[in-house]
Coordinates of C-alpha atoms in Angstrom, one line a residue:
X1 CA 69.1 82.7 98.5
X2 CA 71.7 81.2 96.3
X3 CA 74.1 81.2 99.4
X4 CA 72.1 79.8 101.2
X5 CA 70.6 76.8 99.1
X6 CA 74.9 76.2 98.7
X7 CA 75.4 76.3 102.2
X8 CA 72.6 73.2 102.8
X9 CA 73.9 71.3 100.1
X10 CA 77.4 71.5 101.6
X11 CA 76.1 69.8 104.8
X12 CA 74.5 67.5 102.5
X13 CA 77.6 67.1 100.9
X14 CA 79.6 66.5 103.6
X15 CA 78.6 63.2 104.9
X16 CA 79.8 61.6 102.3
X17 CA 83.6 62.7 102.7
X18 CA 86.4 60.8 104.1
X19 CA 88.1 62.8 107.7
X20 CA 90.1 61.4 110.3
X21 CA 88.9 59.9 113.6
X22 CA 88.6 62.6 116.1
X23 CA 92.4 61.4 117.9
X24 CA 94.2 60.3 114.4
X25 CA 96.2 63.4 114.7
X26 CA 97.1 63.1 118.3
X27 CA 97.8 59.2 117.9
X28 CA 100.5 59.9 115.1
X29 CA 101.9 62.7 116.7
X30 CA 102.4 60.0 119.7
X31 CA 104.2 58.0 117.5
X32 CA 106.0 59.5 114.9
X33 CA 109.5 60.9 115.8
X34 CA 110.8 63.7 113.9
X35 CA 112.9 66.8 113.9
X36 CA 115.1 65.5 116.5
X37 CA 118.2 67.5 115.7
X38 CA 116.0 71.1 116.4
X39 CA 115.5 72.6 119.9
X40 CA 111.4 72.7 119.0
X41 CA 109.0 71.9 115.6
X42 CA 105.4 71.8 114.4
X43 CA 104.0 70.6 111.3
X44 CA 100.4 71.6 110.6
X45 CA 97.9 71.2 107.8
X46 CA 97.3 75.3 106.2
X47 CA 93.4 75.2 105.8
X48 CA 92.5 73.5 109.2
X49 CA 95.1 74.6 111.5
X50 CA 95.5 71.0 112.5
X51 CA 98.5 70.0 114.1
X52 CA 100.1 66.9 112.4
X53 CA 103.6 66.6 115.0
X54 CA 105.0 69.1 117.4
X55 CA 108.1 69.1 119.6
X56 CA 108.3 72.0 122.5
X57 CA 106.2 73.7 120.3
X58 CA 105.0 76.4 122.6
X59 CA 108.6 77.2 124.1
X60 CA 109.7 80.6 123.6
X61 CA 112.8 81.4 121.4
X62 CA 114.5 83.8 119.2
X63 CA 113.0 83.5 115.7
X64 CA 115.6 85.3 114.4
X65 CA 114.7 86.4 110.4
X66 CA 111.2 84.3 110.6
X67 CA 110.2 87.7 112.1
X68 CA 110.0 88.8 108.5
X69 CA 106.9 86.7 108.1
X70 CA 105.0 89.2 110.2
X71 CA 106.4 92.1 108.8
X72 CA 105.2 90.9 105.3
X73 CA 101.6 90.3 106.9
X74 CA 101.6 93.9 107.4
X75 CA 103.1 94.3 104.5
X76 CA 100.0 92.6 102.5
X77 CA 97.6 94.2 104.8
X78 CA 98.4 97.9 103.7
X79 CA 97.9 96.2 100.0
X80 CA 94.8 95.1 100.4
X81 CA 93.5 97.7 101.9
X82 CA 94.9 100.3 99.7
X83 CA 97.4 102.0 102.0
X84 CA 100.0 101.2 99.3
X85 CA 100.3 99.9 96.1
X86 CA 103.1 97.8 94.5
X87 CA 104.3 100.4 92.6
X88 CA 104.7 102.9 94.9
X89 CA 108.5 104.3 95.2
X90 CA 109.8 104.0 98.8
X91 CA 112.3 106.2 100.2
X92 CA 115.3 105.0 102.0
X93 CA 116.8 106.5 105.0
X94 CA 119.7 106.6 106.7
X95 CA 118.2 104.7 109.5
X96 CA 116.6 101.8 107.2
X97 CA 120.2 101.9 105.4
X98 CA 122.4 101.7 108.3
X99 CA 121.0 98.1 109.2
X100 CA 123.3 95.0 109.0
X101 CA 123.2 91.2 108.5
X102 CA 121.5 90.9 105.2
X103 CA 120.7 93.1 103.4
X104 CA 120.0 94.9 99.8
X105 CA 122.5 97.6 100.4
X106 CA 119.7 100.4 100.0
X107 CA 121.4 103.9 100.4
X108 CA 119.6 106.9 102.1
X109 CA 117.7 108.5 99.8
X110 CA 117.2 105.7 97.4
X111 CA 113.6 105.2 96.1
X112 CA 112.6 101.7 95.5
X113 CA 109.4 100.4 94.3
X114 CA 107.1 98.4 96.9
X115 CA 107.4 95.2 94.8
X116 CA 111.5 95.3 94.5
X117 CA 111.5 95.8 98.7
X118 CA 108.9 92.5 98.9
X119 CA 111.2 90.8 97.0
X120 CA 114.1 91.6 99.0
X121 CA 112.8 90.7 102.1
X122 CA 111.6 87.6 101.1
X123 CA 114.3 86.0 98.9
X124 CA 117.1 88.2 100.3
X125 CA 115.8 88.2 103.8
X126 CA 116.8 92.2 103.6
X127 CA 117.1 93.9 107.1
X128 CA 117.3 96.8 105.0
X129 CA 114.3 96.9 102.8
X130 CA 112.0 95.4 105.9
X131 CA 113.0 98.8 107.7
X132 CA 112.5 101.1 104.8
X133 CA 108.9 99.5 104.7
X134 CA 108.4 99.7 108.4
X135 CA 109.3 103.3 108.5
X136 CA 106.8 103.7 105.4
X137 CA 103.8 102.1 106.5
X138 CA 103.7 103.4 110.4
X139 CA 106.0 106.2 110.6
X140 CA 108.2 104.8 112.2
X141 CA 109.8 101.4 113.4
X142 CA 108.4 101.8 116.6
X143 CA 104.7 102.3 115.2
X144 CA 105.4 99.4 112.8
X145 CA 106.1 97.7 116.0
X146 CA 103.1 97.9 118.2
X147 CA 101.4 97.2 114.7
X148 CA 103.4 93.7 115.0
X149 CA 102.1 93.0 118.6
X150 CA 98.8 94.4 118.0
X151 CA 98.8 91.8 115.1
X152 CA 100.1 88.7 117.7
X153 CA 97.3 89.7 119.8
X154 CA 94.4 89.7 117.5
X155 CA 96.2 86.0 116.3
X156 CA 96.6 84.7 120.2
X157 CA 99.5 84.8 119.6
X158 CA 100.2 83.8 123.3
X159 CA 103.9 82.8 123.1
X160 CA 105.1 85.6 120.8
X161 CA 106.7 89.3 121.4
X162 CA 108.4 91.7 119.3
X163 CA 111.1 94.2 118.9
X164 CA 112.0 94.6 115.6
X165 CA 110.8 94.0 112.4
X166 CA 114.0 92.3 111.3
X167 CA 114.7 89.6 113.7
X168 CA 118.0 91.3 114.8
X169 CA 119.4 90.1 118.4
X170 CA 117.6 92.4 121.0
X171 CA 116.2 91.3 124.5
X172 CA 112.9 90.2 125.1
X173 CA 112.0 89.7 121.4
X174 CA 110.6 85.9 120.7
X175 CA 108.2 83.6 119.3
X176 CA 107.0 79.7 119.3
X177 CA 107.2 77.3 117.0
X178 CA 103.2 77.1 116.9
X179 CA 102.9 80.8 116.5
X180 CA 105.0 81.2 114.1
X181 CA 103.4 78.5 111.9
X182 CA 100.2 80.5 112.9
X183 CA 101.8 83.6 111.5
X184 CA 102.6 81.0 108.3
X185 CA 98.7 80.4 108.2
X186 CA 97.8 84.1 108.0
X187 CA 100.4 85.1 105.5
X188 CA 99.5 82.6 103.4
X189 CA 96.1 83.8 102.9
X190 CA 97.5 86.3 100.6
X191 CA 98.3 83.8 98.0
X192 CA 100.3 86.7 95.7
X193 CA 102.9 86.4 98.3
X194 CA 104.2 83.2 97.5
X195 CA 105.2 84.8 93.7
X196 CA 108.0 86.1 95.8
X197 CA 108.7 83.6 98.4
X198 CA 108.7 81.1 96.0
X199 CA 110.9 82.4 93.8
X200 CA 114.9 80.6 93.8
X201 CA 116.4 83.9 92.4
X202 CA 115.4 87.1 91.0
X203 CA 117.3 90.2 90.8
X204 CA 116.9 94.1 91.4
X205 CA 118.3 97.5 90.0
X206 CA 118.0 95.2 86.6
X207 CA 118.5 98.3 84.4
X208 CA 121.0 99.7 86.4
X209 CA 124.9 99.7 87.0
X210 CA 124.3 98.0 90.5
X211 CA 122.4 95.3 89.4
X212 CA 121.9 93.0 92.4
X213 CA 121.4 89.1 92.3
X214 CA 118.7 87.6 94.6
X215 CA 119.2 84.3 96.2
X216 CA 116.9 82.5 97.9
X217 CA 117.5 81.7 101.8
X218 CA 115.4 78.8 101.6
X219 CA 117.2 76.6 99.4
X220 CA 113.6 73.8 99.6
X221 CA 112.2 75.8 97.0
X222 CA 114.4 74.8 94.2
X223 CA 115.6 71.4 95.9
X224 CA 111.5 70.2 96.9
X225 CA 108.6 69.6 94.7
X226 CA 105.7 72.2 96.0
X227 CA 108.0 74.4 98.3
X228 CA 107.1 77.9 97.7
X229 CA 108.0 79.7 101.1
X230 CA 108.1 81.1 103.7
X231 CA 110.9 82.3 105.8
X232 CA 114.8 80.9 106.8
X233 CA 115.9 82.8 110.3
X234 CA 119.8 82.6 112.0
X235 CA 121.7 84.2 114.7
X236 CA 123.9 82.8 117.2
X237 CA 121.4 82.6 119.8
X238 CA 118.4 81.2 117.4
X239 CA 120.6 79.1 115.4
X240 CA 119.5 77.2 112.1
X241 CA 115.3 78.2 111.9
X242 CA 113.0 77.4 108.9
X243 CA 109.2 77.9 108.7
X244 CA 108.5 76.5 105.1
X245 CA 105.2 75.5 103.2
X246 CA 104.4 73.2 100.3
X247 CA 101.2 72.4 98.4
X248 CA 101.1 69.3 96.7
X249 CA 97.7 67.7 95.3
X250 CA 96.1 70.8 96.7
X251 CA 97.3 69.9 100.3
X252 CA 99.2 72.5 101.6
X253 CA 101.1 72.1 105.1
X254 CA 103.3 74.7 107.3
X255 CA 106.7 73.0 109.4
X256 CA 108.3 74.8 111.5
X257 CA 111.8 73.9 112.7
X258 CA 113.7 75.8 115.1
X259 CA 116.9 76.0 116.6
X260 CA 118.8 73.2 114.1
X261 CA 122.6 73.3 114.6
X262 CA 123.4 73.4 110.6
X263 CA 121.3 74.6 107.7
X264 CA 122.3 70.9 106.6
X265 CA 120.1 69.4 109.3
X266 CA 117.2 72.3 109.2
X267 CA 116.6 71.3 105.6
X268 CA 116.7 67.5 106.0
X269 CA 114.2 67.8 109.2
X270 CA 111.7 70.3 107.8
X271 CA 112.4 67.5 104.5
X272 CA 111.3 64.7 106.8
X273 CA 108.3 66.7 108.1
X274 CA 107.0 67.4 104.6
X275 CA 106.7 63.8 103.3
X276 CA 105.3 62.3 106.4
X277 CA 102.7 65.1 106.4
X278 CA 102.2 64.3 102.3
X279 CA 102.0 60.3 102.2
X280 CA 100.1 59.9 105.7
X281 CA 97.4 62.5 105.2
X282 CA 95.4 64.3 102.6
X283 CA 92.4 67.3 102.3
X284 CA 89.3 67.5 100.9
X285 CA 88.1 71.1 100.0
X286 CA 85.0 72.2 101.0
X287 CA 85.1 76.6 100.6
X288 CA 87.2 78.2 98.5
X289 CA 88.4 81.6 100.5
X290 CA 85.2 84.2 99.8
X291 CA 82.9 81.6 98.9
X292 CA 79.7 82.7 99.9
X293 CA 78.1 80.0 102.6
X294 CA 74.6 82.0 104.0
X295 CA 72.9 84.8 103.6
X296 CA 71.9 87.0 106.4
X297 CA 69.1 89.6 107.1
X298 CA 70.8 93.1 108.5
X299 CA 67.8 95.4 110.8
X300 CA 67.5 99.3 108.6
X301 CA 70.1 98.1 106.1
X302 CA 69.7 99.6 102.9
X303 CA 70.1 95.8 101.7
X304 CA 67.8 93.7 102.9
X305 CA 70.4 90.5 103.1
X306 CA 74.1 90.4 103.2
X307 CA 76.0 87.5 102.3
X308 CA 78.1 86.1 104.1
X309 CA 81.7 84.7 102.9
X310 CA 84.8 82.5 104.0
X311 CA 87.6 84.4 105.4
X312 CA 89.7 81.4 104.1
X313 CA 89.9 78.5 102.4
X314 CA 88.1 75.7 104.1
X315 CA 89.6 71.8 104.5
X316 CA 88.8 68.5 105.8
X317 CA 92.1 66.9 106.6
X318 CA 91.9 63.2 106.0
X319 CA 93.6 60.9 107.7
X320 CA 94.3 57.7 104.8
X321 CA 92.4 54.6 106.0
X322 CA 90.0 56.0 108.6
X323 CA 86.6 56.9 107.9
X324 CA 84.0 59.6 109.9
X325 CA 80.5 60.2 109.0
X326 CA 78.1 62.7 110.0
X327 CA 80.0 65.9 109.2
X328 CA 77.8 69.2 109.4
X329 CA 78.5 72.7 109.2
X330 CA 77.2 75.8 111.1
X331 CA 77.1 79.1 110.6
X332 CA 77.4 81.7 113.3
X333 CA 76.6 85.2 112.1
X334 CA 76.7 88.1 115.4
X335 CA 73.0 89.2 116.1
X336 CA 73.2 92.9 116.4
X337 CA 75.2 94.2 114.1
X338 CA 76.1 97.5 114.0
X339 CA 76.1 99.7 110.5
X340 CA 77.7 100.4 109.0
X341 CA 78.7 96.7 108.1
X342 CA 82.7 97.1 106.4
X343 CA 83.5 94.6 103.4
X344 CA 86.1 92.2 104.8
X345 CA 84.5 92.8 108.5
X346 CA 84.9 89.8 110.9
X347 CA 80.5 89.2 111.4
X348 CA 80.9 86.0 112.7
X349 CA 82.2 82.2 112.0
X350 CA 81.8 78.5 110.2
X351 CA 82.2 75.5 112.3
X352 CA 82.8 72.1 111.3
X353 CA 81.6 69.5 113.3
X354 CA 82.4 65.5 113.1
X355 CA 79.6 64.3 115.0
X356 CA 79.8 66.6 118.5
X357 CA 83.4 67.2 117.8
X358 CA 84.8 70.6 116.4
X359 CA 86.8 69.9 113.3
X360 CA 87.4 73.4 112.3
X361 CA 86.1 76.8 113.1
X362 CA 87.0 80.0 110.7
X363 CA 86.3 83.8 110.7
X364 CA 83.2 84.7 108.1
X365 CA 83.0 87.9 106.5
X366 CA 81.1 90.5 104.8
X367 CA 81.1 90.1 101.5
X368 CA 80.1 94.4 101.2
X369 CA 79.5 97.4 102.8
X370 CA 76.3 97.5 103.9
X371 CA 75.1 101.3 105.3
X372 CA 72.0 102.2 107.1
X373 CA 69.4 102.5 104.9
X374 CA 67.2 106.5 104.7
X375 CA 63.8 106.4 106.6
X376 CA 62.0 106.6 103.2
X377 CA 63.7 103.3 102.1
X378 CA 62.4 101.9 105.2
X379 CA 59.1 103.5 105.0
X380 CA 58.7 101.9 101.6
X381 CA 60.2 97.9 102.6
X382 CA 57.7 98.0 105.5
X383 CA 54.9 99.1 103.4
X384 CA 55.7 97.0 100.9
X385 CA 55.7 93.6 103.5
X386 CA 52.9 95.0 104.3
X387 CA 50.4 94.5 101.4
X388 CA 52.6 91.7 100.8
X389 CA 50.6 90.1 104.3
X390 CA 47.3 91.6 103.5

């Protein structure tokens, strides 16, 4: 009930916020010119998914290292879910240790905890350590693989294929600009990950005789206010490639720049994308990420009502100077569902309207595992309704 009394007031709520008219982000993308010394770029609010500029955003390209950024999805996944823990000693082997380009300079058979590989794949950008944790989680890089592109395919990730989960040269391996600031938008919903992207330097093998220094790739973290990731890519064929994110005043945008002939110029352009995003726009939280926003009845549960929770945090992006009223969410929960009901289960979705217009729509979840409940329970809820009515 208490779900559900929050969810009304929201709506309730709601009319009252500032939001952008329904074509303020199309109109400043018309005008604004930005990342011109990149081959293609997108800038995009994290909580709404809105798209602030792009530039041959869905052109497929070489991502080079950004790869990483799915590889640490997976990563996070296996965490969550208990496949793996932080502390958990991964073995190298001569496979994972034979990679080049960076790298940790892991030797086969060296155990490493799962924290000290995180960190080397995100600050060090570490071909080696994002192997050894391939190998770990599926078996093999090829598992770890079809995990990656089972993964695009649950995002629509239309423009995106992989290979690897390095970002090495090989044929047939690419991405977008917009999917990889998609990819941007799912890692960032584990929030602990940006303790390591965020981090300028850091080092591993501490106690050790081969104590190694960590430096971060993405040199906006120390040199821009509210940068705390994600991912710097380069080869010869990708070039200069950034996907960064920065939260300031509890706004927090993804850009995206790719193919940028210098790191010079990828930092200035992503640089440039960052403050227009900051002074021309703004957010206005509305759920923080499992919040609960309804509750929902479940047929021969052995709970009666399940609430239902955001799968993410939930954003109006404002637009300064322009006004919108009659803003209303909607929940969507699937009517048969099928028990058991999983904790973290996708059971259906919020939409945000302005007026008729879709703002945002978001994944809701279940906020437990709900089983089938015995006949006996069930004997005694229906007898119960029952002299309830009489």
């Amino acid at each position: 009930m208490k779900g559900v009394i929050s969810g009304l007031l929201s709506i309730c709520l709601l009319a009252s916020f500032s939001i952008p008219k329904a074509e303020a982000a199309e109109k400043a993308k018309e005008k604004i010119k930005l990342a011109e010394q990149s081959h293609s770029a997108i800038l995009m609010e994290q909580d709404s998914g809105s798209v602030l500029f792009e530039k041959n955003s869905h052109e497929k390209l070489p991502p080079a290292s950004m790869t990483k950024i799915m590889t640490m999805i997976l990563i996070m996944e296996a965490i969550d879910k208990g496949k793996i823990s932080w502390n958990d000693k991964i073995r190298v082997s001569e496979y994972a240790a034979s990679m080049g380009g960076s790298q940790i300079f892991l030797e086969p058979g060296e155990e490493m905890r799962v924290e000290d590989m995180v960190k080397g794949i995100a600050i060090g950008s570490a071909n080696d350590a994002s192997v050894a944790m391939a190998e770990h989680i599926a078996g093999s890089v090829e598992s770890f693989v079809n995990r990656m592109n089972d993964k695009a395919k649950q995002l629509d990730l239309n423009d995106t294929f992989f290979k690897n989960p390095t970002g090495l040269p090989a044929a047939g391996h690419y991405t977008s600009a917009h999917d990889m600031a998609l990819m941007g938008k799912e890692l960032l919903k584990h929030e602990e990950v940006t303790k390591f992207t965020g981090l300028y330097e850091d080092y591993l093998r501490e106690e050790t005789e081969k104590k190694f220094w960590l430096v971060n790739t993405n040199r906006l973290v120390k040199f821009y206010p509210g940068v705390d990731g994600l991912k710097t890519g380069f080869t010869n064929e990708a070039k200069y490639c950034l996907t960064a994110t920065a939260n300031k005043n509890g706004m927090r945008v993804i850009a995206v720049v790719m193919g940028a002939p210098s790191p010079k110029d990828r930092n200035a352009q992503v640089t440039s994308m960052l403050d227009y995003a900051f002074t021309q726009f703004s957010t206005k939280k509305l759920y923080a990420r499992h919040e609960i926003v309804k509750e929902v009845k479940v047929q021969k549960a052995e709970k009666a009502k399940l609430p239902v929770v955001t799968s993410e945090h939930i954003s109006l992006l404002l637009k300064k100077g322009e006004t919108a009223k009659k803003v209303k969410m909607e929940v969507n929960v699937d009517k048969d569902l099928k028990l058991p009901v999983k904790k973290g289960q996708q059971i259906g979705s919020l939409k945000i309207f302005n007026g008729n217009k879709l703002i945002t729509e978001s994944p809701v979840l279940a906020s437990e595992t709900v089983k089938k409940a015995s006949w006996w329970k069930l004997f005694k809820r229906t007898a119960g309704q029952m002299s309830k009515s009489s």
